[in-house]
Amino acid sequence: MSNFNKNFKAMWWKVKAFSARVYYGYPASRLKIIGVTGTSGKTTTATLLYKIALGLGYKVGLISTVENLMNGKSLGENSKGPGTTPDAVTLTKIFHTMYKAGCEYVIMEVSSHAVVQGRVDNIKFVGGIFTNLSQDHLDYHKDMEDYFQAKKRFFQMLPPRAFALTNTDDKYGARMIDGIHANPFTYGFVGDPNGVHFYGEVKKLDFNGLELSFNDIHIRSKLQGKFNAYNLLAVWSASSLLGFDMAKVNKILENIEAPRGRFESFTSPNGVLVIVDYAHKPDALEKIFSAVKETKTSEGKIISVFGCGGDRDTTKRPIMGKIGAQNSDVAIFTSDNPRSEDPDEIIRQMKATLIPDELSKVRTIPSRREAILEAVKIAESGDIILCAGKGHETYQIVKGETAHFDDMEELKNAYGK
């Protein structure tokens, strides 16, 4: 596409977005909107904050990768968009619907694409949350610095009265709030407790959940894994900044559930723990393996099933392949959404840097359904099957064709559940 066509298309979308805002009476200005950005944890953090606000009795909307919700119900035809952050016109329509339904708060994920493409321009957020930054979307951004600057631009957009909450344990965390207009706040688990506004400690973690301390206040949660400790601390901190009743927030956190497809699990009739997660990038995959090991209570095997998406950043394929081979007793390399690419070639790239000991643990099965069936076939009591990459998704894209496919559904069917 020529620069002229790109510029014309961008201008056309700006005109459409402005017209939509005028037509619907600038609904975003009538809502308290909190944006969540980062590489991993956006969906969980946004969903947990939505559930807290809902549990406190507020009318609230959620705009996320998994689904769009309003006051505890699906948002009808806008229940699920094609990506993380809808286009500016669709966003305005959603805000209008939420305002008309009496929503006071809206919690939404903000992707780097959305920032660069101007989808969240002219939205006066009351707060922003940064989770972390690791390799992703390098098929779109030219490098990690460009990716960071896209996220940073969101924080630079925040108005002076808004809060900007950042994870200072992440190497990009401090830079994210440097020189912004909003009020900066920090959260983390590492370093001097007096050096951050919201400090957390992990007291205990296993398959039953987490026991935590946030600013010396005891917190329990059914969620699992250190990565979820960060998500919980982020929403607890944001709740405090929003002026929520923290005694009630602490109670809500005890029984709060993660979004669909985020470390979602069941135990098979023969005693195999089965976990489905959306992890589809190196950092997220590494964190999921860490969480599996943290919760593992037996000497059983870890059997992983995962692939890498087609028509996306190819540099992460050997990285993810190595993470899977190093952390699994059996790693089944398969298809994710190969899209227009050859699944065998994607898998070849995943195996490219593996040493013989790692290769000996790898099985190659391009059909995701057959890969899942193989994992179920070899898993024994006490083993863990980790099926990663698609999580909540209920489709698979192969050679441009989209067909129904649900990891959790396939696994339950394989076990006759």
Tab-separated table of C-alpha atoms in Angstrom:
chain	number	residue	atom	x	y	z
A	1	MET	CA	0.000	0.000	0.000
A	2	SER	CA	1.414	3.414	-0.971
A	3	ASN	CA	2.039	6.137	1.608
A	4	PHE	CA	-0.743	8.184	-0.013
A	5	ASN	CA	-3.235	5.349	0.410
A	6	LYS	CA	-2.100	4.729	3.996
A	7	ASN	CA	-2.450	8.397	4.879
A	8	PHE	CA	-5.830	8.643	3.170
A	9	LYS	CA	-7.086	5.547	5.002
A	10	ALA	CA	-5.850	6.917	8.343
A	11	MET	CA	-7.529	10.282	7.685
A	12	TRP	CA	-10.763	8.559	6.651
A	13	TRP	CA	-10.830	6.591	9.921
A	14	LYS	CA	-10.207	9.779	11.910
A	15	VAL	CA	-13.177	11.453	10.195
A	16	LYS	CA	-15.380	8.409	10.885
A	17	ALA	CA	-14.262	8.300	14.524
A	18	PHE	CA	-14.932	12.017	15.023
A	19	SER	CA	-18.357	11.692	13.402
A	20	ALA	CA	-19.206	8.742	15.676
A	21	ARG	CA	-18.185	10.687	18.787
A	22	VAL	CA	-20.328	13.647	17.749
A	23	TYR	CA	-23.295	11.461	16.794
A	24	TYR	CA	-23.264	9.562	20.101
A	25	GLY	CA	-22.604	12.650	22.227
A	26	TYR	CA	-19.005	11.919	23.323
A	27	PRO	CA	-19.919	8.962	25.589
A	28	ALA	CA	-16.317	8.329	26.673
A	29	SER	CA	-16.282	11.672	28.480
A	30	ARG	CA	-19.175	10.487	30.675
A	31	LEU	CA	-17.404	7.312	31.855
A	32	LYS	CA	-14.473	6.553	34.151
A	33	ILE	CA	-12.253	4.529	31.833
A	34	ILE	CA	-9.207	2.580	33.023
A	35	GLY	CA	-6.809	1.202	30.406
A	36	VAL	CA	-4.564	-1.833	30.867
A	37	THR	CA	-1.538	-2.301	28.621
A	38	GLY	CA	1.479	-4.597	28.484
A	39	THR	CA	2.515	-7.833	26.770
A	40	SER	CA	1.129	-10.436	29.182
A	41	GLY	CA	-1.547	-10.173	31.855
A	42	LYS	CA	-3.752	-7.534	30.195
A	43	THR	CA	-6.819	-9.733	29.937
A	44	THR	CA	-6.536	-11.169	33.440
A	45	THR	CA	-5.812	-7.787	35.035
A	46	ALA	CA	-8.662	-6.042	33.208
A	47	THR	CA	-11.108	-8.870	33.940
A	48	LEU	CA	-10.215	-9.059	37.631
A	49	LEU	CA	-10.642	-5.304	38.059
A	50	TYR	CA	-13.998	-5.524	36.271
A	51	LYS	CA	-15.118	-8.336	38.600
A	52	ILE	CA	-14.028	-6.361	41.671
A	53	ALA	CA	-16.011	-3.293	40.588
A	54	LEU	CA	-19.004	-5.497	39.807
A	55	GLY	CA	-18.707	-7.237	43.176
A	56	LEU	CA	-18.687	-3.854	44.912
A	57	GLY	CA	-22.014	-2.999	43.314
A	58	TYR	CA	-20.846	-0.618	40.597
A	59	LYS	CA	-22.252	-0.699	37.106
A	60	VAL	CA	-19.236	-1.469	34.953
A	61	GLY	CA	-18.169	-2.516	31.471
A	62	LEU	CA	-15.288	-4.669	30.248
A	63	ILE	CA	-13.583	-4.531	26.843
A	64	SER	CA	-11.107	-7.397	26.535
A	65	THR	CA	-9.512	-9.941	24.229
A	66	VAL	CA	-11.799	-12.700	25.463
A	67	GLU	CA	-15.149	-10.895	25.593
A	68	ASN	CA	-16.909	-7.596	26.117
A	69	LEU	CA	-19.177	-7.551	29.167
A	70	MET	CA	-21.484	-5.056	30.819
A	71	ASN	CA	-22.964	-5.352	34.292
A	72	GLY	CA	-22.319	-9.086	34.433
A	73	LYS	CA	-23.714	-9.938	31.011
A	74	SER	CA	-22.389	-10.357	27.491
A	75	LEU	CA	-22.575	-7.221	25.376
A	76	GLY	CA	-24.714	-8.828	22.682
A	77	GLU	CA	-23.370	-8.353	19.164
A	78	ASN	CA	-20.312	-6.630	20.614
A	79	SER	CA	-19.577	-9.508	22.995
A	80	LYS	CA	-16.316	-10.354	21.239
A	81	GLY	CA	-14.301	-8.286	18.819
A	82	PRO	CA	-11.703	-9.416	16.255
A	83	GLY	CA	-8.785	-8.228	18.388
A	84	THR	CA	-7.763	-6.794	21.732
A	85	THR	CA	-8.948	-3.197	21.233
A	86	PRO	CA	-11.803	-2.402	18.796
A	87	ASP	CA	-11.561	0.344	16.181
A	88	ALA	CA	-12.456	3.883	17.258
A	89	VAL	CA	-15.964	3.809	15.781
A	90	THR	CA	-16.856	0.488	17.416
A	91	LEU	CA	-15.370	1.708	20.694
A	92	THR	CA	-17.594	4.801	20.614
A	93	LYS	CA	-20.665	2.627	20.032
A	94	ILE	CA	-19.687	0.365	22.929
A	95	PHE	CA	-19.103	3.348	25.223
A	96	HIS	CA	-22.517	4.715	24.235
A	97	THR	CA	-24.182	1.387	25.063
A	98	MET	CA	-22.411	1.232	28.416
A	99	TYR	CA	-23.274	4.823	29.304
A	100	LYS	CA	-26.941	4.287	28.429
A	101	ALA	CA	-26.930	1.198	30.690
A	102	GLY	CA	-25.741	3.341	33.594
A	103	CYS	CA	-22.118	2.202	33.740
A	104	GLU	CA	-19.841	4.335	35.879
A	105	TYR	CA	-16.599	2.498	35.104
A	106	VAL	CA	-15.174	0.845	31.995
A	107	ILE	CA	-12.092	-1.375	32.184
A	108	MET	CA	-10.423	-1.984	28.835
A	109	GLU	CA	-7.332	-3.526	27.348
A	110	VAL	CA	-5.190	-1.176	25.261
A	111	SER	CA	-2.980	-2.842	22.657
A	112	SER	CA	0.099	-1.317	21.065
A	113	HIS	CA	-1.622	-1.563	17.675
A	114	ALA	CA	-4.543	0.457	19.027
A	115	VAL	CA	-2.242	3.226	20.250
A	116	VAL	CA	-0.262	3.451	16.996
A	117	GLN	CA	-3.412	3.387	14.877
A	118	GLY	CA	-5.130	6.078	16.949
A	119	ARG	CA	-8.012	3.883	18.136
A	120	VAL	CA	-7.845	5.318	21.675
A	121	ASP	CA	-7.157	8.935	20.747
A	122	ASN	CA	-9.374	11.521	22.479
A	123	ILE	CA	-10.281	9.167	25.323
A	124	LYS	CA	-9.655	10.770	28.718
A	125	PHE	CA	-8.692	7.781	30.823
A	126	VAL	CA	-8.892	8.144	34.604
A	127	GLY	CA	-6.121	5.587	35.004
A	128	GLY	CA	-3.638	3.359	33.210
A	129	ILE	CA	-1.974	0.106	34.284
A	130	PHE	CA	1.253	-1.362	32.850
A	131	THR	CA	1.795	-5.098	33.407
A	132	ASN	CA	5.081	-6.000	31.672
A	133	LEU	CA	6.847	-5.930	28.312
A	134	SER	CA	8.495	-8.811	26.459
A	135	GLN	CA	8.957	-9.925	22.869
A	136	ASP	CA	5.766	-9.867	20.843
A	137	HIS	CA	4.328	-8.234	17.728
A	138	LEU	CA	7.753	-7.742	16.137
A	139	ASP	CA	6.069	-8.520	12.828
A	140	TYR	CA	4.335	-5.138	13.346
A	141	HIS	CA	6.834	-3.098	15.385
A	142	LYS	CA	10.337	-2.798	13.962
A	143	ASP	CA	12.046	-3.680	17.271
A	144	MET	CA	11.514	-3.818	21.035
A	145	GLU	CA	12.181	-0.108	21.477
A	146	ASP	CA	9.516	0.722	18.914
A	147	TYR	CA	7.144	-1.652	20.726
A	148	PHE	CA	7.947	0.025	24.053
A	149	GLN	CA	7.380	3.502	22.618
A	150	ALA	CA	3.909	2.453	21.450
A	151	LYS	CA	3.028	1.435	25.015
A	152	LYS	CA	4.680	4.559	26.396
A	153	ARG	CA	2.538	6.719	24.120
A	154	PHE	CA	-0.550	5.448	25.969
A	155	PHE	CA	0.897	6.645	29.291
A	156	GLN	CA	1.834	9.971	27.722
A	157	MET	CA	-1.827	10.357	26.728
A	158	LEU	CA	-3.054	10.114	30.318
A	159	PRO	CA	-4.290	13.474	31.703
A	160	PRO	CA	-2.772	15.103	34.828
A	161	ARG	CA	-5.542	13.904	37.175
A	162	ALA	CA	-5.272	10.277	36.062
A	163	PHE	CA	-3.157	7.649	37.798
A	164	ALA	CA	-0.391	5.775	35.984
A	165	LEU	CA	0.348	2.468	37.712
A	166	THR	CA	3.473	0.580	36.625
A	167	ASN	CA	5.194	-2.705	37.469
A	168	THR	CA	8.659	-1.661	38.620
A	169	ASP	CA	9.924	-5.260	38.645
A	170	ASP	CA	9.777	-5.126	34.851
A	171	LYS	CA	12.841	-3.572	33.224
A	172	TYR	CA	10.611	-1.177	31.273
A	173	GLY	CA	8.465	-0.263	34.284
A	174	ALA	CA	10.276	2.863	35.474
A	175	ARG	CA	10.705	4.195	31.931
A	176	MET	CA	6.980	3.823	31.334
A	177	ILE	CA	6.117	6.592	33.811
A	178	ASP	CA	9.133	8.823	33.233
A	179	GLY	CA	8.140	12.315	32.101
A	180	ILE	CA	4.385	11.697	31.876
A	181	HIS	CA	1.612	14.127	32.919
A	182	ALA	CA	-0.404	11.690	35.051
A	183	ASN	CA	0.246	10.815	38.707
A	184	PRO	CA	2.782	7.941	38.788
A	185	PHE	CA	2.410	4.966	41.126
A	186	THR	CA	4.424	1.754	41.369
A	187	TYR	CA	3.861	-1.870	42.373
A	188	GLY	CA	6.186	-4.848	42.683
A	189	PHE	CA	7.531	-7.786	44.663
A	190	VAL	CA	11.272	-7.178	44.335
A	191	GLY	CA	13.583	-4.803	46.199
A	192	ASP	CA	12.999	-2.319	49.002
A	193	PRO	CA	9.368	-2.347	50.240
A	194	ASN	CA	9.705	1.373	50.881
A	195	GLY	CA	10.729	1.969	47.275
A	196	VAL	CA	7.297	1.242	45.788
A	197	HIS	CA	3.789	2.457	46.581
A	198	PHE	CA	2.288	-1.051	46.581
A	199	TYR	CA	4.585	-3.858	47.727
A	200	GLY	CA	3.751	-7.544	47.573
A	201	GLU	CA	5.158	-10.728	49.090
A	202	VAL	CA	4.293	-14.302	48.135
A	203	LYS	CA	3.788	-16.247	51.361
A	204	LYS	CA	2.626	-19.512	49.818
A	205	LEU	CA	1.691	-20.841	46.387
A	206	ASP	CA	0.467	-24.256	45.308
A	207	PHE	CA	-2.365	-25.774	43.301
A	208	ASN	CA	-4.852	-24.547	45.917
A	209	GLY	CA	-3.957	-20.928	45.161
A	210	LEU	CA	-1.919	-18.067	46.590
A	211	GLU	CA	-1.340	-16.549	49.999
A	212	LEU	CA	0.045	-13.037	49.673
A	213	SER	CA	0.865	-9.893	51.591
A	214	PHE	CA	0.075	-6.543	49.961
A	215	ASN	CA	1.396	-3.584	51.981
A	216	ASP	CA	1.359	-5.904	55.027
A	217	ILE	CA	-2.283	-6.897	54.461
A	218	HIS	CA	-2.947	-10.642	54.134
A	219	ILE	CA	-4.557	-11.660	50.842
A	220	ARG	CA	-5.827	-15.081	49.739
A	221	SER	CA	-6.715	-16.100	46.190
A	222	LYS	CA	-7.716	-19.249	44.312
A	223	LEU	CA	-5.607	-18.111	41.366
A	224	GLN	CA	-2.344	-19.952	40.806
A	225	GLY	CA	1.193	-19.006	39.830
A	226	LYS	CA	3.573	-16.134	40.495
A	227	PHE	CA	2.395	-14.406	37.316
A	228	ASN	CA	-1.086	-14.163	38.829
A	229	ALA	CA	0.394	-12.680	41.996
A	230	TYR	CA	1.449	-9.742	39.821
A	231	ASN	CA	-2.008	-9.495	38.250
A	232	LEU	CA	-3.610	-9.524	41.699
A	233	LEU	CA	-1.250	-6.869	43.052
A	234	ALA	CA	-1.966	-4.672	40.022
A	235	VAL	CA	-5.746	-4.803	40.511
A	236	TRP	CA	-5.450	-4.422	44.288
A	237	SER	CA	-3.310	-1.314	43.777
A	238	ALA	CA	-5.690	0.103	41.171
A	239	SER	CA	-8.638	-0.555	43.476
A	240	SER	CA	-6.932	1.482	46.180
A	241	LEU	CA	-6.219	4.325	43.749
A	242	LEU	CA	-9.869	4.298	42.646
A	243	GLY	CA	-10.989	4.689	46.268
A	244	PHE	CA	-12.733	1.326	46.501
A	245	ASP	CA	-13.648	-0.213	49.868
A	246	MET	CA	-10.496	-2.299	50.367
A	247	ALA	CA	-11.917	-4.542	53.081
A	248	LYS	CA	-14.552	-5.641	50.570
A	249	VAL	CA	-11.961	-5.891	47.781
A	250	ASN	CA	-9.875	-8.272	49.892
A	251	LYS	CA	-12.929	-10.469	50.438
A	252	ILE	CA	-13.809	-10.492	46.739
A	253	LEU	CA	-10.264	-11.563	45.822
A	254	GLU	CA	-10.621	-14.754	47.878
A	255	ASN	CA	-13.030	-16.343	45.393
A	256	ILE	CA	-12.417	-14.417	42.187
A	257	GLU	CA	-11.987	-16.495	39.001
A	258	ALA	CA	-9.519	-15.908	36.175
A	259	PRO	CA	-10.816	-15.314	32.616
A	260	ARG	CA	-11.618	-18.291	30.417
A	261	GLY	CA	-8.534	-19.914	28.911
A	262	ARG	CA	-6.132	-18.448	31.470
A	263	PHE	CA	-4.636	-21.369	33.445
A	264	GLU	CA	-7.998	-23.103	33.147
A	265	SER	CA	-7.831	-26.650	34.470
A	266	PHE	CA	-9.561	-29.914	35.311
A	267	THR	CA	-8.470	-33.322	36.628
A	268	SER	CA	-9.125	-36.303	34.372
A	269	PRO	CA	-10.784	-39.518	35.620
A	270	ASN	CA	-7.358	-41.214	35.690
A	271	GLY	CA	-5.725	-38.461	37.750
A	272	VAL	CA	-4.075	-36.279	35.106
A	273	LEU	CA	-4.103	-32.526	35.711
A	274	VAL	CA	-5.036	-30.791	32.452
A	275	ILE	CA	-4.271	-27.075	31.980
A	276	VAL	CA	-5.259	-24.823	29.078
A	277	ASP	CA	-3.654	-21.417	28.723
A	278	TYR	CA	-3.432	-18.648	26.135
A	279	ALA	CA	0.383	-18.320	26.431
A	280	HIS	CA	1.536	-17.759	22.850
A	281	LYS	CA	4.698	-15.703	23.298
A	282	PRO	CA	8.061	-16.591	24.896
A	283	ASP	CA	7.676	-14.724	28.183
A	284	ALA	CA	4.118	-15.948	28.746
A	285	LEU	CA	5.069	-19.557	27.921
A	286	GLU	CA	7.985	-19.424	30.345
A	287	LYS	CA	5.732	-18.049	33.096
A	288	ILE	CA	3.145	-20.768	32.534
A	289	PHE	CA	5.785	-23.491	32.821
A	290	SER	CA	7.018	-21.853	36.026
A	291	ALA	CA	3.472	-21.843	37.395
A	292	VAL	CA	3.045	-25.517	36.497
A	293	LYS	CA	6.256	-26.389	38.345
A	294	GLU	CA	5.258	-24.249	41.328
A	295	THR	CA	1.969	-26.098	41.711
A	296	LYS	CA	3.310	-29.561	40.891
A	297	THR	CA	3.032	-31.871	43.907
A	298	SER	CA	4.056	-35.234	42.435
A	299	GLU	CA	6.886	-36.754	40.438
A	300	GLY	CA	4.683	-36.985	37.377
A	301	LYS	CA	5.663	-35.853	33.893
A	302	ILE	CA	4.947	-32.479	32.301
A	303	ILE	CA	3.539	-33.047	28.813
A	304	SER	CA	3.174	-29.886	26.742
A	305	VAL	CA	1.223	-29.284	23.555
A	306	PHE	CA	1.812	-26.003	21.711
A	307	GLY	CA	2.805	-24.340	18.452
A	308	CYS	CA	3.509	-20.903	16.994
A	309	GLY	CA	1.196	-18.745	14.892
A	310	GLY	CA	1.676	-18.359	11.165
A	311	ASP	CA	2.107	-14.975	9.447
A	312	ARG	CA	3.468	-13.561	12.692
A	313	ASP	CA	6.870	-12.820	14.239
A	314	THR	CA	9.120	-15.717	13.184
A	315	THR	CA	11.982	-14.869	15.559
A	316	LYS	CA	10.093	-16.133	18.597
A	317	ARG	CA	9.603	-19.645	17.170
A	318	PRO	CA	12.998	-21.133	18.127
A	319	ILE	CA	12.809	-19.331	21.474
A	320	MET	CA	9.447	-20.890	22.280
A	321	GLY	CA	10.588	-24.268	21.001
A	322	LYS	CA	13.542	-24.230	23.381
A	323	ILE	CA	11.398	-23.090	26.333
A	324	GLY	CA	9.006	-25.970	25.702
A	325	ALA	CA	11.709	-28.602	25.253
A	326	GLN	CA	13.646	-27.491	28.327
A	327	ASN	CA	10.622	-27.402	30.622
A	328	SER	CA	8.760	-30.525	29.478
A	329	ASP	CA	9.320	-34.229	29.908
A	330	VAL	CA	7.482	-34.621	26.615
A	331	ALA	CA	6.951	-31.619	24.306
A	332	ILE	CA	4.515	-32.112	21.446
A	333	PHE	CA	5.104	-29.439	18.789
A	334	THR	CA	1.955	-28.836	16.780
A	335	SER	CA	-0.030	-26.162	14.946
A	336	ASP	CA	-1.400	-23.031	16.565
A	337	ASN	CA	-3.068	-20.887	13.885
A	338	PRO	CA	-0.777	-21.582	10.908
A	339	ARG	CA	-2.838	-19.230	8.732
A	340	SER	CA	-1.247	-19.167	5.269
A	341	GLU	CA	2.016	-20.869	6.310
A	342	ASP	CA	3.041	-24.519	6.138
A	343	PRO	CA	2.674	-26.005	9.675
A	344	ASP	CA	5.659	-28.297	9.089
A	345	GLU	CA	7.885	-25.309	8.308
A	346	ILE	CA	6.748	-23.489	11.458
A	347	ILE	CA	7.573	-26.568	13.528
A	348	ARG	CA	10.946	-26.907	11.787
A	349	GLN	CA	11.756	-23.353	12.892
A	350	MET	CA	10.656	-24.180	16.452
A	351	LYS	CA	13.195	-27.040	16.501
A	352	ALA	CA	15.998	-25.116	14.790
A	353	THR	CA	18.210	-24.442	17.836
A	354	LEU	CA	17.455	-27.514	19.952
A	355	ILE	CA	20.358	-29.675	21.099
A	356	PRO	CA	20.106	-33.510	20.958
A	357	ASP	CA	18.936	-33.888	24.586
A	358	GLU	CA	16.125	-31.397	23.936
A	359	LEU	CA	15.186	-32.946	20.589
A	360	SER	CA	14.837	-36.338	22.264
A	361	LYS	CA	11.884	-34.990	24.259
A	362	VAL	CA	10.083	-33.509	21.240
A	363	ARG	CA	7.318	-35.144	19.232
A	364	THR	CA	6.093	-33.501	16.031
A	365	ILE	CA	2.373	-33.774	15.257
A	366	PRO	CA	1.101	-30.949	12.969
A	367	SER	CA	-2.587	-31.775	13.582
A	368	ARG	CA	-3.535	-30.083	16.852
A	369	ARG	CA	-6.367	-32.539	17.448
A	370	GLU	CA	-4.027	-35.520	17.001
A	371	ALA	CA	-1.410	-33.840	19.198
A	372	ILE	CA	-3.939	-33.468	22.010
A	373	LEU	CA	-5.031	-37.096	21.623
A	374	GLU	CA	-1.380	-38.200	21.816
A	375	ALA	CA	-0.876	-36.215	25.031
A	376	VAL	CA	-3.958	-37.848	26.567
A	377	LYS	CA	-2.790	-41.288	25.409
A	378	ILE	CA	0.624	-41.068	27.087
A	379	ALA	CA	-0.397	-39.178	30.263
A	380	GLU	CA	-0.623	-41.198	33.465
A	381	SER	CA	-1.886	-40.467	36.966
A	382	GLY	CA	0.089	-37.613	38.503
A	383	ASP	CA	1.139	-36.192	35.123
A	384	ILE	CA	0.282	-32.693	33.915
A	385	ILE	CA	-0.825	-31.835	30.375
A	386	LEU	CA	-0.231	-28.185	29.473
A	387	CYS	CA	-1.996	-27.163	26.279
A	388	ALA	CA	-0.816	-23.656	25.453
A	389	GLY	CA	-1.295	-21.008	22.791
A	390	LYS	CA	-5.017	-20.746	22.096
A	391	GLY	CA	-6.677	-20.540	25.497
A	392	HIS	CA	-10.141	-19.042	25.085
A	393	GLU	CA	-10.087	-19.219	21.277
A	394	THR	CA	-12.724	-21.442	19.714
A	395	TYR	CA	-11.309	-21.522	16.189
A	396	GLN	CA	-8.250	-22.465	14.168
A	397	ILE	CA	-7.079	-20.777	10.961
A	398	VAL	CA	-5.481	-23.131	8.431
A	399	LYS	CA	-4.719	-22.071	4.830
A	400	GLY	CA	-7.007	-19.072	5.216
A	401	GLU	CA	-9.958	-21.169	6.376
A	402	THR	CA	-11.399	-20.713	9.864
A	403	ALA	CA	-12.843	-23.800	11.539
A	404	HIS	CA	-14.204	-24.462	15.024
A	405	PHE	CA	-11.525	-25.668	17.444
A	406	ASP	CA	-11.514	-25.390	21.232
A	407	ASP	CA	-8.591	-26.838	23.224
A	408	MET	CA	-10.612	-27.372	26.390
A	409	GLU	CA	-13.438	-28.973	24.434
A	410	GLU	CA	-11.002	-31.318	22.657
A	411	LEU	CA	-9.359	-32.352	25.909
A	412	LYS	CA	-12.639	-32.977	27.711
A	413	ASN	CA	-13.930	-34.988	24.754
A	414	ALA	CA	-10.739	-37.059	24.763
A	415	TYR	CA	-11.399	-37.911	28.419
A	416	GLY	CA	-15.116	-38.490	27.847
A	417	LYS	CA	-16.125	-35.551	30.037
